[in-house]
Amino acid sequence: MNGRRRLYLTGATALVLALTGGLTAPAVAQAAAAQAAVAQAAVADPARATLGPGDGWGSAGTGTSGGAAAVASRVFTVTTWEEFRAALAVPGTEPRIVKVKGTLNATAAGCSAFEAPGYDFPRYLADYDPAVWGHDTVVSGPQEELRAASAQAQGRAIKAYVPANTTVVGIGRNAGIVGGSVQIQGVDNVVIRNLTVESPLDCFPQWDPTDGATGAWNSEYDSMVVYGSTHVWIDHNTFTDGAHPDSSLPRYYGEVYQQHDGELDVVRGADLVTASWNVFADHDKTLMIGNSDSAGATDRGRLRVTLHHNLFRNVIERAPRVRFGQVDAYNNHFVVPATGYAYSLGIGQESQLVAEKNAFTVPAGVHVGTILKKWKDAPVTTAGNLVNGRPVDLLAVHNAEFPGEILRDGAGWTPTLRARVDSPRAVPGLVGHRAGAGGLH
């Protein structure tokens, strides 16, 4: 055995050879140093990171490692949306890593690429104008059928399905997805890190004249959906509307032509999810945990989600809105917008939300009581939260300001899976500097 080959021995093997006279002491030191360097590189590689023990619900049971153990043949680097979907579609459930380099554009060809033959938006507007159609009946007829067919074509093109035992990670500071919808559906053990995800723009929203007193445009396609999946870690991502904020959207029939849905949904029996160090920015209906009051058969006893060290900046509502789940929200920073704000924490059907040691930055003119929103009668735990740097009992303030929507104290459980808990006074600085995409190297 020559000296060059000896350097590739593991530290343990080198030590055995040294003790038996098969390897010199300097070679042992070199082998040990080489092994340490390899180990350090593996730990430092974001693609090989695993969710630490005790770090939220995603760490429960078998934990979340994604594709950390992938062999070289199952590590893919992609630079286009088509390559991304192809890498995810490679057969097998053995660990895989998909590295995203640059920005993947799922709708580069434009909305016209999805239009069904015969679909005509001006004709659609003329056919379903409330002055003609009214507000009592949902729309139907040829143009609505063509709109639905066009929407289905877009859905097929922009959805990417992440298989089990997969890590998707952005490489460097400028990795992301525009116009795509990342689907984590019916699988186990997925990691998503270091991506800037721009909300997909629905090319074909549906007009619903019966939605409210004046009707509304309703859109599809969340940026990311965890649907019926378990052990998911969503970390250091930035979710944004990017180049198409709601303020830029046109109006038809007097209503905003809403082309955005949610940024992140955890629904339909999904379970054991940790979302950490993400930025959710400049969006309306942002994060929903449980999407139906009637989904108790799949959701009751599941939807266990931890949200920690996330920044919710200029979010109008759903940060999160919770049904059924045991949700632990701690050490998050909520920067409340000055206009249009609805609420941050939505308490819904059989929810068990614990919101502790969070920081809220609330502008003048916004009532602190609106931070909590009662959708259905369910208990909530709020403790140790700061508003503009001062301790505030969110529950007491809400109940005082909204005596017709009294919330009960005590979610009925005590979170134990918290690997790191910071003082809420430190949270704005920590989260402001460290949350979001681009910080992993």
Coordinates of C-alpha atoms in Angstrom, one line a residue:
M1 CA 0.0 0.0 0.0
N2 CA 1.5 3.4 -1.0
G3 CA 1.4 6.6 1.0
R4 CA -1.1 8.3 -1.4
R5 CA -3.7 5.6 -0.9
R6 CA -3.2 5.6 2.9
L7 CA -4.5 9.2 3.0
Y8 CA -8.0 8.0 1.9
L9 CA -8.4 5.6 4.8
T10 CA -10.9 6.5 7.4
G11 CA -9.5 7.7 10.7
A12 CA -10.6 4.5 12.4
T13 CA -8.9 2.3 9.9
A14 CA -5.7 4.4 10.0
L15 CA -5.6 4.1 13.7
V16 CA -5.9 0.3 13.6
L17 CA -3.1 0.2 11.0
A18 CA -0.9 2.4 13.1
L19 CA -1.4 0.3 16.2
T20 CA -0.5 -2.8 14.2
G21 CA 2.5 -1.2 12.6
G22 CA 0.9 -0.9 9.2
L23 CA 0.9 3.0 9.1
T24 CA 3.2 5.6 10.4
A25 CA 2.2 8.3 12.9
P26 CA 2.4 11.2 10.4
A27 CA 0.2 9.2 8.0
V28 CA -2.3 8.7 10.8
A29 CA -2.4 12.4 11.4
Q30 CA -2.9 13.1 7.7
A31 CA -5.6 10.5 7.4
A32 CA -7.5 11.9 10.4
A33 CA -7.2 15.4 9.1
A34 CA -8.5 14.3 5.7
Q35 CA -11.4 12.6 7.3
A36 CA -12.2 15.7 9.5
A37 CA -12.1 17.9 6.4
V38 CA -14.5 15.6 4.6
A39 CA -16.9 15.4 7.6
Q40 CA -16.8 19.2 7.9
A41 CA -17.5 19.7 4.2
A42 CA -20.5 17.3 4.5
V43 CA -21.9 19.2 7.4
A44 CA -21.4 22.6 5.7
D45 CA -23.1 21.4 2.5
P46 CA -26.7 22.7 2.7
A47 CA -27.8 19.9 0.4
R48 CA -26.7 17.3 3.0
A49 CA -28.3 19.1 6.0
T50 CA -30.8 17.3 8.1
L51 CA -33.3 18.7 10.6
G52 CA -31.8 18.6 14.0
P53 CA -33.2 16.6 16.9
G54 CA -36.0 18.4 18.8
D55 CA -36.4 21.0 16.1
G56 CA -40.1 21.2 15.9
W57 CA -42.7 18.7 14.8
G58 CA -40.7 17.7 11.7
S59 CA -38.1 16.2 14.0
A60 CA -40.6 13.8 15.7
G61 CA -40.4 10.1 15.1
T62 CA -38.0 9.2 12.3
G63 CA -37.1 12.9 11.8
T64 CA -36.5 14.6 8.5
S65 CA -33.4 14.1 6.5
G66 CA -34.7 14.4 2.9
G67 CA -32.1 13.3 0.4
A68 CA -29.0 13.9 2.6
A69 CA -27.8 10.4 2.0
A70 CA -28.0 10.5 -1.8
V71 CA -25.3 8.8 -3.8
A72 CA -23.6 10.8 -6.6
S73 CA -25.8 9.4 -9.3
R74 CA -28.9 10.8 -7.6
V75 CA -27.6 14.3 -7.2
F76 CA -28.9 16.6 -9.9
T77 CA -28.1 20.2 -10.7
V78 CA -30.9 22.0 -12.7
T79 CA -31.1 25.4 -14.4
T80 CA -34.5 25.2 -16.1
W81 CA -38.0 24.3 -15.0
E82 CA -38.0 21.4 -17.4
E83 CA -34.8 20.0 -15.9
F84 CA -36.2 20.5 -12.4
R85 CA -39.4 18.5 -13.2
A86 CA -37.3 15.8 -14.9
A87 CA -35.0 15.4 -11.9
L88 CA -38.0 15.0 -9.6
A89 CA -39.5 12.4 -12.0
V90 CA -36.5 10.1 -12.0
P91 CA -37.9 6.7 -10.7
G92 CA -37.1 5.4 -7.3
T93 CA -37.5 6.5 -3.7
E94 CA -33.9 6.3 -2.8
P95 CA -32.5 9.6 -1.4
R96 CA -32.1 12.3 -4.1
I97 CA -30.8 15.9 -4.0
V98 CA -31.9 18.4 -6.6
K99 CA -29.8 21.6 -6.6
V100 CA -31.4 24.6 -8.2
K101 CA -29.0 27.0 -9.9
G102 CA -30.4 30.4 -10.9
T103 CA -34.1 31.1 -11.4
L104 CA -36.4 28.5 -12.9
N105 CA -39.3 30.0 -14.8
A106 CA -42.4 27.8 -15.1
T107 CA -44.3 30.3 -17.3
A108 CA -41.6 31.6 -19.6
A109 CA -43.8 31.1 -22.6
G110 CA -46.5 33.3 -21.2
C111 CA -50.2 32.8 -20.6
S112 CA -51.1 32.4 -24.2
A113 CA -49.2 29.0 -24.2
F114 CA -52.0 27.6 -22.0
E115 CA -55.0 29.0 -23.8
A116 CA -57.5 26.5 -25.1
P117 CA -58.5 27.1 -28.7
G118 CA -61.5 29.5 -28.8
Y119 CA -60.9 31.1 -25.3
D120 CA -61.3 34.8 -25.5
F121 CA -61.0 36.9 -22.4
P122 CA -62.8 40.0 -23.7
R123 CA -65.7 37.6 -24.7
Y124 CA -65.5 36.1 -21.2
L125 CA -65.9 39.6 -19.7
A126 CA -68.8 40.4 -22.0
D127 CA -70.6 37.1 -21.3
Y128 CA -70.4 37.2 -17.5
D129 CA -70.7 41.0 -16.9
P130 CA -72.9 41.2 -13.8
A131 CA -75.1 43.7 -15.7
V132 CA -75.9 40.8 -18.1
W133 CA -75.4 37.7 -16.0
G134 CA -76.4 38.9 -12.6
H135 CA -75.2 37.8 -9.1
D136 CA -77.5 34.8 -8.4
T137 CA -76.0 32.0 -10.5
V138 CA -72.5 30.7 -10.9
V139 CA -71.1 31.2 -14.4
S140 CA -71.4 28.5 -17.1
G141 CA -71.3 28.2 -20.8
P142 CA -68.7 27.9 -23.6
Q143 CA -66.3 30.6 -22.4
E144 CA -66.3 29.3 -18.8
E145 CA -65.6 25.8 -20.1
L146 CA -62.7 27.1 -22.2
R147 CA -61.4 29.1 -19.2
A148 CA -61.4 25.9 -17.1
A149 CA -59.6 24.0 -19.9
S150 CA -57.0 26.7 -20.1
A151 CA -56.5 26.6 -16.3
Q152 CA -56.1 22.9 -16.4
A153 CA -53.3 23.3 -19.0
Q154 CA -51.6 25.8 -16.9
G155 CA -51.9 23.6 -13.8
R156 CA -50.3 20.6 -15.6
A157 CA -47.4 22.8 -16.7
I158 CA -46.5 24.6 -13.5
K159 CA -46.9 21.9 -10.9
A160 CA -43.8 20.0 -9.8
Y161 CA -44.2 17.0 -7.6
V162 CA -41.5 16.3 -5.0
P163 CA -41.0 12.5 -4.3
A164 CA -40.1 11.0 -0.9
N165 CA -36.6 11.2 0.5
T166 CA -35.8 14.3 -1.4
T167 CA -33.9 17.5 -0.7
V168 CA -34.4 20.5 -3.0
V169 CA -31.9 23.2 -2.3
G170 CA -31.0 26.5 -4.0
I171 CA -27.3 27.0 -4.8
G172 CA -25.9 30.4 -3.8
R173 CA -27.9 33.6 -3.2
N174 CA -30.0 33.8 -6.4
A175 CA -31.7 30.5 -6.7
G176 CA -35.4 30.4 -7.1
I177 CA -38.6 29.6 -8.8
V178 CA -41.0 31.9 -10.7
G179 CA -44.5 30.9 -11.7
G180 CA -44.2 27.3 -10.4
S181 CA -46.2 25.5 -7.7
V182 CA -44.2 23.0 -5.7
Q183 CA -46.3 20.0 -4.6
I184 CA -45.3 17.8 -1.7
Q185 CA -48.1 15.3 -2.0
G186 CA -48.6 12.0 -0.3
V187 CA -44.9 11.4 0.5
D188 CA -42.5 11.3 3.5
N189 CA -39.3 12.9 4.3
V190 CA -38.8 16.1 2.2
V191 CA -36.5 19.1 2.7
I192 CA -36.9 22.4 0.8
R193 CA -34.2 25.1 1.5
N194 CA -32.7 28.3 0.2
L195 CA -35.2 29.2 -2.6
T196 CA -36.8 32.5 -3.5
V197 CA -40.3 31.4 -4.6
E198 CA -42.3 34.0 -6.5
S199 CA -46.0 33.3 -6.3
P200 CA -47.4 31.7 -9.4
L201 CA -49.7 34.1 -11.4
D202 CA -53.0 32.4 -12.3
C203 CA -53.6 33.2 -15.9
F204 CA -57.2 32.3 -15.8
P205 CA -59.0 33.3 -12.6
Q206 CA -62.7 32.4 -12.3
W207 CA -65.4 35.0 -11.8
D208 CA -67.8 34.0 -9.1
P209 CA -70.8 36.4 -9.1
T210 CA -72.2 34.7 -5.9
D211 CA -69.0 35.3 -3.8
G212 CA -70.1 38.0 -1.5
A213 CA -72.4 40.9 -2.2
T214 CA -70.5 42.0 -5.4
G215 CA -68.8 38.8 -6.6
A216 CA -65.1 38.0 -6.7
W217 CA -62.3 36.7 -8.9
N218 CA -60.9 33.4 -7.4
S219 CA -57.5 32.0 -8.3
E220 CA -55.6 28.7 -8.0
Y221 CA -51.9 27.7 -7.4
D222 CA -50.1 28.0 -4.1
S223 CA -46.4 28.6 -4.2
M224 CA -45.9 25.4 -2.1
V225 CA -48.4 22.8 -0.9
V226 CA -47.8 20.1 1.7
Y227 CA -50.7 17.7 1.0
G228 CA -51.1 14.5 2.9
S229 CA -47.3 14.3 3.5
T230 CA -45.2 13.7 6.6
H231 CA -41.8 14.8 7.9
V232 CA -41.3 18.0 5.9
W233 CA -38.7 20.7 6.6
I234 CA -39.1 24.1 4.9
D235 CA -36.2 26.2 5.8
H236 CA -34.5 29.5 4.8
N237 CA -36.8 30.2 1.8
T238 CA -38.3 33.5 0.7
F239 CA -41.9 33.6 -0.4
T240 CA -43.0 36.7 -2.3
D241 CA -45.3 38.1 -5.0
G242 CA -42.2 39.5 -6.6
A243 CA -42.9 41.4 -9.8
H244 CA -46.6 41.1 -9.5
P245 CA -47.9 42.4 -6.1
D246 CA -51.6 42.6 -5.6
S247 CA -51.4 46.4 -6.0
S248 CA -50.3 45.8 -9.7
L249 CA -53.3 43.7 -10.6
P250 CA -56.2 45.1 -12.7
R251 CA -59.9 45.3 -11.8
Y252 CA -62.8 44.0 -13.7
Y253 CA -66.4 44.3 -12.7
G254 CA -65.1 46.6 -10.0
E255 CA -63.2 43.8 -8.2
V256 CA -59.5 43.0 -8.1
Y257 CA -58.6 40.4 -10.8
Q258 CA -57.0 38.2 -8.1
Q259 CA -54.3 36.1 -9.6
H260 CA -52.6 34.9 -6.4
D261 CA -53.6 32.1 -4.0
G262 CA -51.5 31.1 -1.0
E263 CA -47.7 31.1 -0.4
L264 CA -47.7 27.9 1.7
D265 CA -50.5 25.5 2.5
V266 CA -50.3 22.5 4.8
V267 CA -53.5 20.5 4.2
R268 CA -55.4 17.2 3.9
G269 CA -53.8 15.1 6.6
A270 CA -50.3 16.5 6.3
D271 CA -48.3 16.1 9.5
L272 CA -45.0 16.7 11.2
V273 CA -43.8 19.8 9.5
T274 CA -41.2 22.3 10.6
A275 CA -41.0 25.7 8.8
S276 CA -38.0 27.7 10.0
W277 CA -36.1 30.9 9.1
N278 CA -38.4 31.7 6.1
V279 CA -39.6 35.1 4.9
F280 CA -43.2 35.4 3.9
A281 CA -43.6 38.9 2.3
D282 CA -46.1 41.2 0.7
H283 CA -49.0 38.8 0.3
D284 CA -52.6 38.5 1.2
K285 CA -53.7 35.0 2.1
T286 CA -50.4 33.6 3.1
L287 CA -50.2 30.4 5.1
M288 CA -53.1 28.0 5.7
I289 CA -52.9 25.0 8.0
G290 CA -56.0 22.9 7.3
N291 CA -58.3 24.0 4.4
S292 CA -61.7 22.9 5.4
D293 CA -63.9 22.7 8.5
S294 CA -65.3 19.5 7.1
A295 CA -61.9 17.7 6.8
G296 CA -61.9 16.3 10.3
A297 CA -61.7 12.7 9.0
T298 CA -58.2 13.4 7.5
D299 CA -57.0 16.3 9.6
R300 CA -58.0 15.6 13.2
G301 CA -55.0 14.5 15.2
R302 CA -52.6 15.5 12.4
L303 CA -51.6 18.9 10.9
R304 CA -48.8 19.2 13.6
V305 CA -46.7 22.1 12.5
T306 CA -43.9 24.2 14.0
L307 CA -43.3 27.7 12.8
H308 CA -40.2 29.4 14.3
H309 CA -37.8 32.2 13.4
N310 CA -39.9 33.2 10.3
L311 CA -40.5 36.8 9.2
F312 CA -44.0 37.7 8.1
R313 CA -43.6 41.1 6.5
N314 CA -46.6 43.1 5.2
V315 CA -48.8 40.0 5.2
I316 CA -52.5 40.8 5.2
E317 CA -53.9 37.6 6.8
R318 CA -53.3 33.8 7.5
A319 CA -49.9 33.9 9.2
P320 CA -51.2 31.2 9.8
R321 CA -54.9 30.4 9.8
V322 CA -55.3 27.1 11.6
R323 CA -57.9 24.3 11.6
F324 CA -57.5 21.1 13.7
G325 CA -53.7 21.2 14.0
Q326 CA -51.5 21.4 17.0
V327 CA -49.4 24.4 15.8
D328 CA -46.4 25.8 17.7
A329 CA -45.6 29.4 16.5
Y330 CA -42.7 30.9 18.5
N331 CA -39.9 33.3 17.9
N332 CA -41.5 34.7 14.7
H333 CA -41.4 38.4 13.7
F334 CA -44.6 39.9 12.3
V335 CA -44.3 43.2 10.6
V336 CA -47.9 44.4 10.2
P337 CA -48.8 46.5 7.1
A338 CA -50.2 50.0 7.7
T339 CA -53.1 49.5 5.2
G340 CA -55.3 46.5 4.4
Y341 CA -54.3 44.5 7.4
A342 CA -56.9 41.8 8.5
Y343 CA -55.2 39.6 11.1
S344 CA -52.1 37.5 11.7
L345 CA -53.2 34.4 13.7
G346 CA -56.5 32.8 12.7
I347 CA -58.1 30.4 15.2
G348 CA -60.4 28.0 13.4
Q349 CA -62.2 24.7 13.7
E350 CA -60.7 22.6 16.5
S351 CA -57.4 24.3 16.3
Q352 CA -54.8 24.1 19.0
L353 CA -52.5 27.1 18.4
V354 CA -49.7 28.0 20.8
A355 CA -48.2 31.4 20.0
E356 CA -45.4 32.3 22.3
K357 CA -42.3 34.6 22.4
N358 CA -43.1 36.3 19.1
A359 CA -42.4 39.9 18.2
F360 CA -45.0 42.1 16.5
T361 CA -44.2 45.4 14.9
V362 CA -47.5 47.3 14.6
P363 CA -47.9 50.7 13.0
A364 CA -50.0 53.5 14.5
G365 CA -53.6 53.2 13.6
V366 CA -53.8 49.4 13.6
H367 CA -55.6 47.8 16.6
V368 CA -53.5 45.3 18.5
G369 CA -56.6 43.2 19.1
T370 CA -56.8 42.4 15.4
I371 CA -53.6 40.3 15.6
L372 CA -55.9 37.4 16.7
K373 CA -58.9 36.4 14.7
K374 CA -61.6 34.0 15.8
W375 CA -63.1 31.9 13.0
K376 CA -64.5 29.2 15.2
D377 CA -64.6 28.6 19.0
A378 CA -61.2 27.0 19.9
P379 CA -58.7 27.7 22.7
V380 CA -55.4 29.4 22.1
T381 CA -52.3 29.9 24.1
T382 CA -50.5 33.3 23.9
A383 CA -47.6 34.1 26.2
G384 CA -44.5 36.1 26.3
N385 CA -45.2 38.1 23.1
L386 CA -44.0 41.6 22.5
V387 CA -45.7 44.4 20.5
N388 CA -43.4 47.2 19.5
G389 CA -41.0 46.0 22.1
R390 CA -43.4 45.9 25.0
P391 CA -45.1 42.8 26.6
V392 CA -48.7 42.5 25.6
D393 CA -51.3 39.9 26.5
L394 CA -52.7 39.4 23.0
L395 CA -55.7 37.3 24.2
A396 CA -56.8 39.9 26.8
V397 CA -56.5 42.7 24.3
H398 CA -58.4 40.8 21.6
N399 CA -61.2 39.9 24.0
A400 CA -61.5 43.5 25.2
E401 CA -61.6 45.0 21.7
F402 CA -63.9 42.3 20.3
P403 CA -66.3 41.2 23.1
G404 CA -68.5 39.5 20.5
E405 CA -65.6 37.2 19.4
I406 CA -64.3 36.0 22.8
L407 CA -61.4 33.5 22.5
R408 CA -60.7 31.0 25.2
D409 CA -57.3 30.6 26.9
G410 CA -55.2 27.4 26.9
A411 CA -54.6 25.4 23.7
G412 CA -54.5 22.2 25.8
W413 CA -51.0 21.1 25.1
T414 CA -47.4 22.1 25.8
P415 CA -44.8 22.1 23.0
T416 CA -41.6 20.3 23.9
L417 CA -39.9 20.2 20.5
R418 CA -38.0 23.5 20.6
A419 CA -34.3 23.2 19.8
R420 CA -33.6 26.9 20.2
V421 CA -35.7 29.5 22.0
D422 CA -34.6 33.2 21.9
S423 CA -35.8 36.1 23.8
P424 CA -38.6 37.9 21.8
R425 CA -36.6 41.1 22.2
A426 CA -33.8 39.5 20.1
V427 CA -36.2 38.1 17.5
P428 CA -36.5 41.1 15.1
G429 CA -32.7 41.4 14.8
L430 CA -32.1 37.7 14.5
V431 CA -34.8 37.0 12.0
G432 CA -34.1 40.2 10.0
H433 CA -30.5 39.2 9.4
R434 CA -30.8 35.5 9.1
A435 CA -34.2 34.5 7.7
G436 CA -34.9 33.9 4.0
A437 CA -33.1 32.6 1.0
G438 CA -29.5 33.4 0.1
G439 CA -28.0 32.9 3.5
L440 CA -26.9 29.3 3.0
H441 CA -23.5 28.6 1.3

